[in-house]
Amino acid sequence: MNTVFMNEMSWVDYQARIERDAPPVLLPVGALEQHGPHLPLGTDGLLSTAVAADAARRVGGLVAPGLSYGYKSQPKCGGGQHFCGTTSVDAATLIGSVRDAVREFERHGVKRLVIVNGHYENQWFLTEGIDLGLRDLGAGAALEVVRLEYWDFLTEATLAAVFPDGFPGFALEHAAVIETSLMLHYHPNLVRVDLIPDDGPADFPPYDAYPSRRHWVPLSGVLSSARGSDAAKGRLIAEEVAQRLATAIEARFP
Ligand code: ZN
Ligand code: MN
């Protein structure tokens, strides 16, 4: 039995691993959010889980089941809340889930928790959940937490190779080349290449408005074009992220 996935292990095997190896536990976080007509609603969670599993295999880590519902989709980085299928939680809900996870993993004896975020909008609420969880545990707790966005592990050289015409930035990379290429690498059967739209890049003003302006967002939900996506780019991105993430985990938790 060689799985890295905690939810495929018995509690007995899990406890033995924690006690024997003190493995880092990776907790992916995603969202249920429209990703254009060509990618599934669960893309952010599928990708954060896949990247976490790749890194876990390299460092002898375990992957906890992901938190699958994210903070509310914002027009400028996820298209916004008006799309059917986008299903989001209030900040307090996400903060509470992370706070509970921090407390529970510490109770198991986990010493090293790595929260792997795949949904842009989650960032500060994950930070708050970690902060409150560690505050609950008090100063004597042995648990250390690392939080990251997986795309931050891409180097300039790889971005230049993947975007020969210039990188539009991670916010506009919603359902675009990085996510589509990664999905073609990890889950090709879930991608409808024939439905990739021609939209974008979206042109947003330098402010937000409430209620949000639907007309700012392309009807397809894609914020910049996914044309040019392919599995080879996905593999290049996946391997760089997994390798550099593994290196970071080992450096942080020697
Ligand atoms: Zn996404
Ligand atoms: Mn997202």
Short mmCIF file of N, CA, C and O in Angstrom, two decimals, residues 18-127:
data_model
loop_
_atom_site.label_atom_id
_atom_site.label_comp_id
_atom_site.label_asym_id
_atom_site.label_seq_id
_atom_site.Cartn_x
_atom_site.Cartn_y
_atom_site.Cartn_z
N ILE A 18 2.76 8.75 10.69
CA ILE A 18 3.01 10.01 11.42
C ILE A 18 4.06 9.77 12.51
O ILE A 18 5.00 10.55 12.68
N GLU A 19 3.91 8.66 13.23
CA GLU A 19 4.83 8.39 14.34
C GLU A 19 6.22 8.00 13.85
O GLU A 19 7.23 8.38 14.44
N ARG A 20 6.29 7.23 12.74
CA ARG A 20 7.58 6.72 12.29
C ARG A 20 8.36 7.76 11.51
O ARG A 20 9.56 7.94 11.70
N ASP A 21 7.67 8.45 10.57
CA ASP A 21 8.38 9.29 9.59
C ASP A 21 8.17 10.79 9.79
O ASP A 21 8.86 11.58 9.14
N ALA A 22 7.21 11.18 10.62
CA ALA A 22 6.84 12.59 10.72
C ALA A 22 6.75 13.25 9.34
O ALA A 22 7.42 14.25 9.06
N PRO A 23 5.94 12.67 8.44
CA PRO A 23 5.88 13.20 7.07
C PRO A 23 5.23 14.58 7.04
O PRO A 23 4.33 14.86 7.85
N PRO A 24 5.65 15.43 6.11
CA PRO A 24 4.86 16.64 5.88
C PRO A 24 3.48 16.24 5.35
O PRO A 24 3.37 15.30 4.55
N VAL A 25 2.44 16.90 5.83
CA VAL A 25 1.09 16.68 5.31
C VAL A 25 0.72 17.88 4.46
O VAL A 25 0.82 19.03 4.91
N LEU A 26 0.34 17.61 3.21
CA LEU A 26 -0.03 18.68 2.28
C LEU A 26 -1.55 18.76 2.22
O LEU A 26 -2.22 17.73 2.03
N LEU A 27 -2.07 19.95 2.38
CA LEU A 27 -3.53 20.17 2.33
C LEU A 27 -3.84 21.06 1.13
O LEU A 27 -3.58 22.27 1.17
N PRO A 28 -4.36 20.48 0.03
CA PRO A 28 -4.71 21.31 -1.13
C PRO A 28 -6.00 22.08 -0.87
O PRO A 28 -6.88 21.61 -0.16
N VAL A 29 -6.07 23.26 -1.43
CA VAL A 29 -7.30 24.05 -1.34
C VAL A 29 -7.66 24.53 -2.74
O VAL A 29 -6.79 24.97 -3.50
N GLY A 30 -8.93 24.40 -3.08
CA GLY A 30 -9.38 24.78 -4.43
C GLY A 30 -10.60 25.66 -4.39
O GLY A 30 -10.75 26.54 -3.52
N ALA A 31 -11.48 25.43 -5.34
CA ALA A 31 -12.73 26.17 -5.45
C ALA A 31 -13.63 25.38 -6.38
O ALA A 31 -13.15 24.54 -7.15
N LEU A 32 -14.93 25.65 -6.30
CA LEU A 32 -15.88 25.14 -7.29
C LEU A 32 -16.29 26.36 -8.10
O LEU A 32 -17.05 27.20 -7.61
N GLU A 33 -15.73 26.50 -9.29
CA GLU A 33 -15.77 27.78 -9.99
C GLU A 33 -15.72 27.57 -11.50
O GLU A 33 -14.93 26.74 -11.98
N GLN A 34 -16.50 28.36 -12.23
CA GLN A 34 -16.46 28.23 -13.69
C GLN A 34 -15.03 28.44 -14.20
O GLN A 34 -14.29 29.30 -13.70
N HIS A 35 -14.65 27.63 -15.16
CA HIS A 35 -13.34 27.75 -15.81
C HIS A 35 -13.53 27.69 -17.33
O HIS A 35 -12.87 26.90 -18.01
N GLY A 36 -14.47 28.53 -17.82
CA GLY A 36 -14.75 28.52 -19.25
C GLY A 36 -15.48 27.26 -19.66
O GLY A 36 -15.75 26.38 -18.84
N PRO A 37 -15.79 27.17 -20.97
CA PRO A 37 -16.54 26.00 -21.46
C PRO A 37 -15.67 24.75 -21.61
O PRO A 37 -16.20 23.66 -21.84
N HIS A 38 -14.35 24.90 -21.45
CA HIS A 38 -13.46 23.79 -21.80
C HIS A 38 -12.84 23.08 -20.60
O HIS A 38 -12.22 22.04 -20.76
N LEU A 39 -12.99 23.67 -19.38
CA LEU A 39 -12.40 23.05 -18.19
C LEU A 39 -13.50 22.80 -17.14
O LEU A 39 -14.48 23.54 -17.08
N PRO A 40 -13.28 21.81 -16.27
CA PRO A 40 -14.31 21.49 -15.26
C PRO A 40 -14.35 22.50 -14.12
O PRO A 40 -13.37 23.21 -13.84
N LEU A 41 -15.48 22.52 -13.42
CA LEU A 41 -15.68 23.43 -12.29
C LEU A 41 -14.68 23.20 -11.17
O LEU A 41 -14.34 24.11 -10.42
N GLY A 42 -14.19 21.99 -11.06
CA GLY A 42 -13.28 21.67 -9.95
C GLY A 42 -11.82 21.87 -10.28
O GLY A 42 -10.95 21.39 -9.54
N THR A 43 -11.51 22.59 -11.36
CA THR A 43 -10.12 22.72 -11.82
C THR A 43 -9.15 23.14 -10.71
O THR A 43 -8.08 22.54 -10.57
N ASP A 44 -9.49 24.14 -9.92
CA ASP A 44 -8.53 24.64 -8.91
C ASP A 44 -8.17 23.57 -7.88
O ASP A 44 -7.00 23.44 -7.48
N GLY A 45 -9.15 22.79 -7.47
CA GLY A 45 -8.89 21.72 -6.51
C GLY A 45 -8.19 20.52 -7.15
O GLY A 45 -7.31 19.91 -6.55
N LEU A 46 -8.58 20.20 -8.39
CA LEU A 46 -7.91 19.09 -9.09
C LEU A 46 -6.43 19.40 -9.27
O LEU A 46 -5.57 18.53 -9.08
N LEU A 47 -6.12 20.65 -9.63
CA LEU A 47 -4.71 21.00 -9.89
C LEU A 47 -3.92 21.13 -8.59
O LEU A 47 -2.78 20.66 -8.52
N SER A 48 -4.49 21.74 -7.56
CA SER A 48 -3.72 21.84 -6.32
C SER A 48 -3.47 20.45 -5.73
O SER A 48 -2.40 20.17 -5.18
N THR A 49 -4.43 19.55 -5.90
CA THR A 49 -4.26 18.18 -5.41
C THR A 49 -3.21 17.43 -6.22
O THR A 49 -2.35 16.73 -5.65
N ALA A 50 -3.23 17.60 -7.54
CA ALA A 50 -2.26 16.90 -8.39
C ALA A 50 -0.84 17.37 -8.11
O ALA A 50 0.10 16.56 -8.01
N VAL A 51 -0.67 18.67 -7.99
CA VAL A 51 0.65 19.25 -7.70
C VAL A 51 1.12 18.79 -6.31
O VAL A 51 2.28 18.41 -6.12
N ALA A 52 0.21 18.81 -5.34
CA ALA A 52 0.56 18.38 -3.99
C ALA A 52 0.98 16.91 -3.98
O ALA A 52 1.95 16.54 -3.31
N ALA A 53 0.27 16.08 -4.75
CA ALA A 53 0.61 14.65 -4.78
C ALA A 53 1.98 14.43 -5.42
O ALA A 53 2.78 13.63 -4.94
N ASP A 54 2.26 15.16 -6.50
CA ASP A 54 3.58 15.05 -7.14
C ASP A 54 4.70 15.44 -6.18
O ASP A 54 5.73 14.77 -6.11
N ALA A 55 4.48 16.53 -5.45
CA ALA A 55 5.50 16.98 -4.49
C ALA A 55 5.61 15.99 -3.33
O ALA A 55 6.71 15.67 -2.88
N ALA A 56 4.46 15.49 -2.86
CA ALA A 56 4.47 14.56 -1.72
C ALA A 56 5.26 13.30 -2.05
O ALA A 56 5.99 12.78 -1.21
N ARG A 57 5.13 12.80 -3.29
CA ARG A 57 5.87 11.59 -3.69
C ARG A 57 7.38 11.84 -3.62
O ARG A 57 8.15 10.94 -3.37
N ARG A 58 7.78 13.08 -3.87
CA ARG A 58 9.22 13.39 -3.86
C ARG A 58 9.78 13.55 -2.46
O ARG A 58 10.98 13.41 -2.26
N VAL A 59 8.93 13.90 -1.50
CA VAL A 59 9.46 14.19 -0.15
C VAL A 59 8.94 13.19 0.89
O VAL A 59 9.16 13.39 2.09
N GLY A 60 8.26 12.14 0.45
CA GLY A 60 7.71 11.19 1.41
C GLY A 60 6.58 11.79 2.23
O GLY A 60 6.41 11.46 3.40
N GLY A 61 5.80 12.67 1.62
CA GLY A 61 4.71 13.34 2.33
C GLY A 61 3.37 12.64 2.12
O GLY A 61 3.27 11.66 1.37
N LEU A 62 2.36 13.15 2.79
CA LEU A 62 0.99 12.67 2.63
C LEU A 62 0.12 13.83 2.14
O LEU A 62 0.42 14.99 2.44
N VAL A 63 -0.95 13.50 1.42
CA VAL A 63 -1.86 14.52 0.91
C VAL A 63 -3.23 14.33 1.55
O VAL A 63 -3.85 13.27 1.39
N ALA A 64 -3.67 15.31 2.30
CA ALA A 64 -5.01 15.27 2.89
C ALA A 64 -6.05 15.61 1.82
O ALA A 64 -5.73 16.29 0.84
N PRO A 65 -7.29 15.16 1.98
CA PRO A 65 -8.34 15.55 1.04
C PRO A 65 -8.46 17.06 0.99
O PRO A 65 -8.40 17.72 2.03
N GLY A 66 -8.60 17.61 -0.19
CA GLY A 66 -8.61 19.06 -0.35
C GLY A 66 -9.86 19.71 0.20
O GLY A 66 -10.91 19.07 0.36
N LEU A 67 -9.73 21.00 0.48
CA LEU A 67 -10.90 21.83 0.75
C LEU A 67 -11.40 22.29 -0.62
O LEU A 67 -10.71 23.03 -1.33
N SER A 68 -12.60 21.84 -1.00
CA SER A 68 -13.03 21.97 -2.39
C SER A 68 -13.84 23.22 -2.70
O SER A 68 -14.09 23.50 -3.86
N TYR A 69 -14.27 23.93 -1.68
CA TYR A 69 -15.04 25.16 -1.90
C TYR A 69 -14.18 26.35 -1.49
O TYR A 69 -13.64 26.39 -0.39
N GLY A 70 -14.07 27.31 -2.38
CA GLY A 70 -13.20 28.44 -2.13
C GLY A 70 -13.96 29.72 -1.82
O GLY A 70 -15.20 29.77 -1.85
N TYR A 71 -13.16 30.76 -1.53
CA TYR A 71 -13.77 32.09 -1.32
C TYR A 71 -14.36 32.60 -2.64
O TYR A 71 -13.96 32.20 -3.73
N LYS A 72 -15.27 33.57 -2.54
CA LYS A 72 -16.05 34.07 -3.68
C LYS A 72 -15.19 34.49 -4.87
O LYS A 72 -14.23 35.26 -4.73
N SER A 73 -15.59 34.01 -6.01
CA SER A 73 -14.91 34.33 -7.27
C SER A 73 -15.00 35.83 -7.56
O SER A 73 -16.07 36.43 -7.47
N GLN A 74 -13.86 36.42 -7.88
CA GLN A 74 -13.81 37.85 -8.17
C GLN A 74 -13.69 38.07 -9.68
O GLN A 74 -12.98 37.33 -10.36
N PRO A 75 -14.38 39.10 -10.21
CA PRO A 75 -14.39 39.30 -11.68
C PRO A 75 -12.99 39.31 -12.28
O PRO A 75 -12.77 38.71 -13.34
N LYS A 76 -12.04 39.95 -11.62
CA LYS A 76 -10.73 40.16 -12.24
C LYS A 76 -9.81 38.95 -12.16
O LYS A 76 -8.73 38.96 -12.76
N CYS A 77 -10.16 37.95 -11.38
CA CYS A 77 -9.27 36.77 -11.33
C CYS A 77 -10.01 35.45 -11.44
O CYS A 77 -9.36 34.42 -11.65
N GLY A 78 -11.34 35.45 -11.36
CA GLY A 78 -12.06 34.19 -11.50
C GLY A 78 -13.36 34.33 -12.28
O GLY A 78 -14.10 33.37 -12.44
N GLY A 79 -13.63 35.54 -12.77
CA GLY A 79 -14.82 35.77 -13.57
C GLY A 79 -15.99 36.34 -12.78
O GLY A 79 -16.83 37.02 -13.34
N GLY A 80 -16.03 36.05 -11.47
CA GLY A 80 -17.11 36.60 -10.65
C GLY A 80 -18.14 35.56 -10.26
O GLY A 80 -18.13 34.43 -10.75
N GLN A 81 -19.04 36.00 -9.40
CA GLN A 81 -20.01 35.08 -8.79
C GLN A 81 -21.26 34.84 -9.65
O GLN A 81 -22.12 34.08 -9.25
N HIS A 82 -21.37 35.49 -10.81
CA HIS A 82 -22.64 35.41 -11.54
C HIS A 82 -22.75 34.18 -12.43
O HIS A 82 -23.80 33.94 -13.01
N PHE A 83 -21.70 33.37 -12.52
CA PHE A 83 -21.75 32.19 -13.39
C PHE A 83 -22.45 31.03 -12.68
O PHE A 83 -22.18 30.76 -11.50
N CYS A 84 -23.30 30.34 -13.43
CA CYS A 84 -23.92 29.13 -12.91
C CYS A 84 -22.82 28.10 -12.64
O CYS A 84 -21.91 27.94 -13.45
N GLY A 85 -22.90 27.44 -11.52
CA GLY A 85 -21.90 26.43 -11.17
C GLY A 85 -20.88 26.93 -10.18
O GLY A 85 -20.43 26.18 -9.32
N THR A 86 -20.50 28.19 -10.30
CA THR A 86 -19.58 28.77 -9.31
C THR A 86 -20.27 28.74 -7.95
O THR A 86 -21.36 29.29 -7.79
N THR A 87 -19.64 28.05 -6.99
CA THR A 87 -20.27 27.77 -5.69
C THR A 87 -19.24 28.10 -4.62
O THR A 87 -18.27 27.38 -4.47
N SER A 88 -19.43 29.21 -3.92
CA SER A 88 -18.37 29.73 -3.06
C SER A 88 -18.83 29.82 -1.61
O SER A 88 -20.01 29.76 -1.32
N VAL A 89 -17.86 29.96 -0.73
CA VAL A 89 -18.18 30.10 0.69
C VAL A 89 -17.79 31.50 1.17
O VAL A 89 -16.92 32.15 0.60
N ASP A 90 -18.45 31.94 2.25
CA ASP A 90 -18.07 33.19 2.90
C ASP A 90 -16.67 33.05 3.48
O ASP A 90 -16.23 31.95 3.83
N ALA A 91 -15.99 34.17 3.64
CA ALA A 91 -14.64 34.14 4.20
C ALA A 91 -14.61 33.42 5.53
O ALA A 91 -13.70 32.62 5.80
N ALA A 92 -15.61 33.68 6.39
CA ALA A 92 -15.61 33.08 7.73
C ALA A 92 -15.64 31.55 7.65
O ALA A 92 -15.07 30.86 8.49
N THR A 93 -16.33 31.02 6.63
CA THR A 93 -16.43 29.56 6.48
C THR A 93 -15.07 28.98 6.13
O THR A 93 -14.65 27.97 6.70
N LEU A 94 -14.39 29.61 5.17
CA LEU A 94 -13.07 29.11 4.77
C LEU A 94 -12.06 29.25 5.92
O LEU A 94 -11.29 28.33 6.21
N ILE A 95 -12.10 30.40 6.56
CA ILE A 95 -11.20 30.62 7.70
C ILE A 95 -11.43 29.54 8.75
O ILE A 95 -10.48 28.94 9.27
N GLY A 96 -12.70 29.25 9.02
CA GLY A 96 -13.02 28.25 10.04
C GLY A 96 -12.55 26.86 9.65
O GLY A 96 -12.06 26.09 10.49
N SER A 97 -12.67 26.52 8.36
CA SER A 97 -12.23 25.19 7.91
C SER A 97 -10.72 25.04 8.09
O SER A 97 -10.24 23.98 8.52
N VAL A 98 -9.97 26.08 7.75
CA VAL A 98 -8.52 26.01 7.86
C VAL A 98 -8.11 25.99 9.34
O VAL A 98 -7.23 25.22 9.75
N ARG A 99 -8.77 26.81 10.12
CA ARG A 99 -8.49 26.83 11.57
C ARG A 99 -8.71 25.45 12.18
O ARG A 99 -7.88 24.94 12.95
N ASP A 100 -9.82 24.80 11.81
CA ASP A 100 -10.12 23.46 12.32
C ASP A 100 -9.07 22.45 11.84
O ASP A 100 -8.65 21.57 12.59
N ALA A 101 -8.67 22.57 10.57
CA ALA A 101 -7.68 21.64 10.03
C ALA A 101 -6.36 21.77 10.77
O ALA A 101 -5.73 20.76 11.13
N VAL A 102 -5.93 22.99 11.03
CA VAL A 102 -4.67 23.21 11.76
C VAL A 102 -4.74 22.52 13.12
O VAL A 102 -3.83 21.80 13.54
N ARG A 103 -5.86 22.70 13.81
CA ARG A 103 -6.00 22.10 15.14
C ARG A 103 -6.02 20.58 15.07
O ARG A 103 -5.39 19.89 15.88
N GLU A 104 -6.75 20.03 14.10
CA GLU A 104 -6.88 18.57 14.01
C GLU A 104 -5.56 17.91 13.63
O GLU A 104 -5.18 16.89 14.21
N PHE A 105 -4.85 18.45 12.65
CA PHE A 105 -3.59 17.82 12.25
C PHE A 105 -2.57 17.88 13.40
O PHE A 105 -1.81 16.95 13.61
N GLU A 106 -2.60 18.96 14.14
CA GLU A 106 -1.70 19.04 15.30
C GLU A 106 -2.05 17.96 16.32
O GLU A 106 -1.16 17.33 16.91
N ARG A 107 -3.33 17.71 16.50
CA ARG A 107 -3.77 16.67 17.44
C ARG A 107 -3.28 15.30 17.01
O ARG A 107 -2.97 14.44 17.84
N HIS A 108 -3.17 15.09 15.67
CA HIS A 108 -2.66 13.80 15.17
C HIS A 108 -1.17 13.62 15.43
O HIS A 108 -0.65 12.53 15.24
N GLY A 109 -0.51 14.70 15.75
CA GLY A 109 0.94 14.63 15.90
C GLY A 109 1.70 15.10 14.67
O GLY A 109 2.92 14.97 14.60
N VAL A 110 0.98 15.66 13.69
CA VAL A 110 1.65 16.20 12.50
C VAL A 110 2.50 17.40 12.92
O VAL A 110 2.05 18.25 13.69
N LYS A 111 3.73 17.44 12.42
CA LYS A 111 4.64 18.54 12.77
C LYS A 111 4.77 19.56 11.65
O LYS A 111 5.24 20.67 11.85
N ARG A 112 4.40 19.11 10.41
CA ARG A 112 4.69 19.93 9.23
C ARG A 112 3.46 19.90 8.32
O ARG A 112 3.14 18.87 7.72
N LEU A 113 2.78 21.03 8.22
CA LEU A 113 1.56 21.12 7.40
C LEU A 113 1.82 22.13 6.27
O LEU A 113 2.28 23.24 6.53
N VAL A 114 1.54 21.71 5.04
CA VAL A 114 1.77 22.56 3.88
C VAL A 114 0.44 22.80 3.18
O VAL A 114 -0.18 21.85 2.67
N ILE A 115 -0.03 24.02 3.18
CA ILE A 115 -1.32 24.35 2.56
C ILE A 115 -1.04 24.83 1.14
O ILE A 115 -0.38 25.85 0.92
N VAL A 116 -1.53 24.04 0.17
CA VAL A 116 -1.24 24.27 -1.25
C VAL A 116 -2.47 24.90 -1.89
O VAL A 116 -3.46 24.22 -2.16
N ASN A 117 -2.42 26.20 -2.13
CA ASN A 117 -3.58 26.91 -2.65
C ASN A 117 -3.62 26.90 -4.17
O ASN A 117 -2.62 27.16 -4.83
N GLY A 118 -4.81 26.62 -4.73
CA GLY A 118 -5.00 26.63 -6.17
C GLY A 118 -6.02 27.65 -6.63
O GLY A 118 -6.40 27.64 -7.81
N HIS A 119 -6.50 28.50 -5.73
CA HIS A 119 -7.56 29.48 -6.09
C HIS A 119 -7.14 30.84 -5.54
O HIS A 119 -7.04 31.04 -4.32
N TYR A 120 -6.87 31.73 -6.46
CA TYR A 120 -6.33 33.06 -6.15
C TYR A 120 -7.01 33.73 -4.96
O TYR A 120 -6.36 34.27 -4.07
N GLU A 121 -8.35 33.71 -4.95
CA GLU A 121 -9.12 34.49 -3.97
C GLU A 121 -8.98 33.96 -2.54
O GLU A 121 -9.37 34.63 -1.59
N ASN A 122 -8.47 32.76 -2.37
CA ASN A 122 -8.41 32.16 -1.02
C ASN A 122 -7.32 32.74 -0.13
O ASN A 122 -7.37 32.59 1.09
N GLN A 123 -6.33 33.35 -0.72
CA GLN A 123 -5.04 33.56 -0.06
C GLN A 123 -5.12 34.10 1.36
O GLN A 123 -4.62 33.49 2.30
N TRP A 124 -5.75 35.25 1.55
CA TRP A 124 -5.70 35.88 2.88
C TRP A 124 -6.57 35.17 3.89
O TRP A 124 -6.33 35.26 5.10
N PHE A 125 -7.57 34.44 3.42
CA PHE A 125 -8.42 33.70 4.36
C PHE A 125 -7.73 32.44 4.84
O PHE A 125 -7.94 32.01 5.97
N LEU A 126 -6.88 31.86 3.99
CA LEU A 126 -6.04 30.76 4.46
C LEU A 126 -5.07 31.27 5.52
O LEU A 126 -4.86 30.64 6.56
N THR A 127 -4.48 32.42 5.24
CA THR A 127 -3.55 33.02 6.19
C THR A 127 -4.22 33.25 7.55
O THR A 127 -3.66 32.94 8.60
#
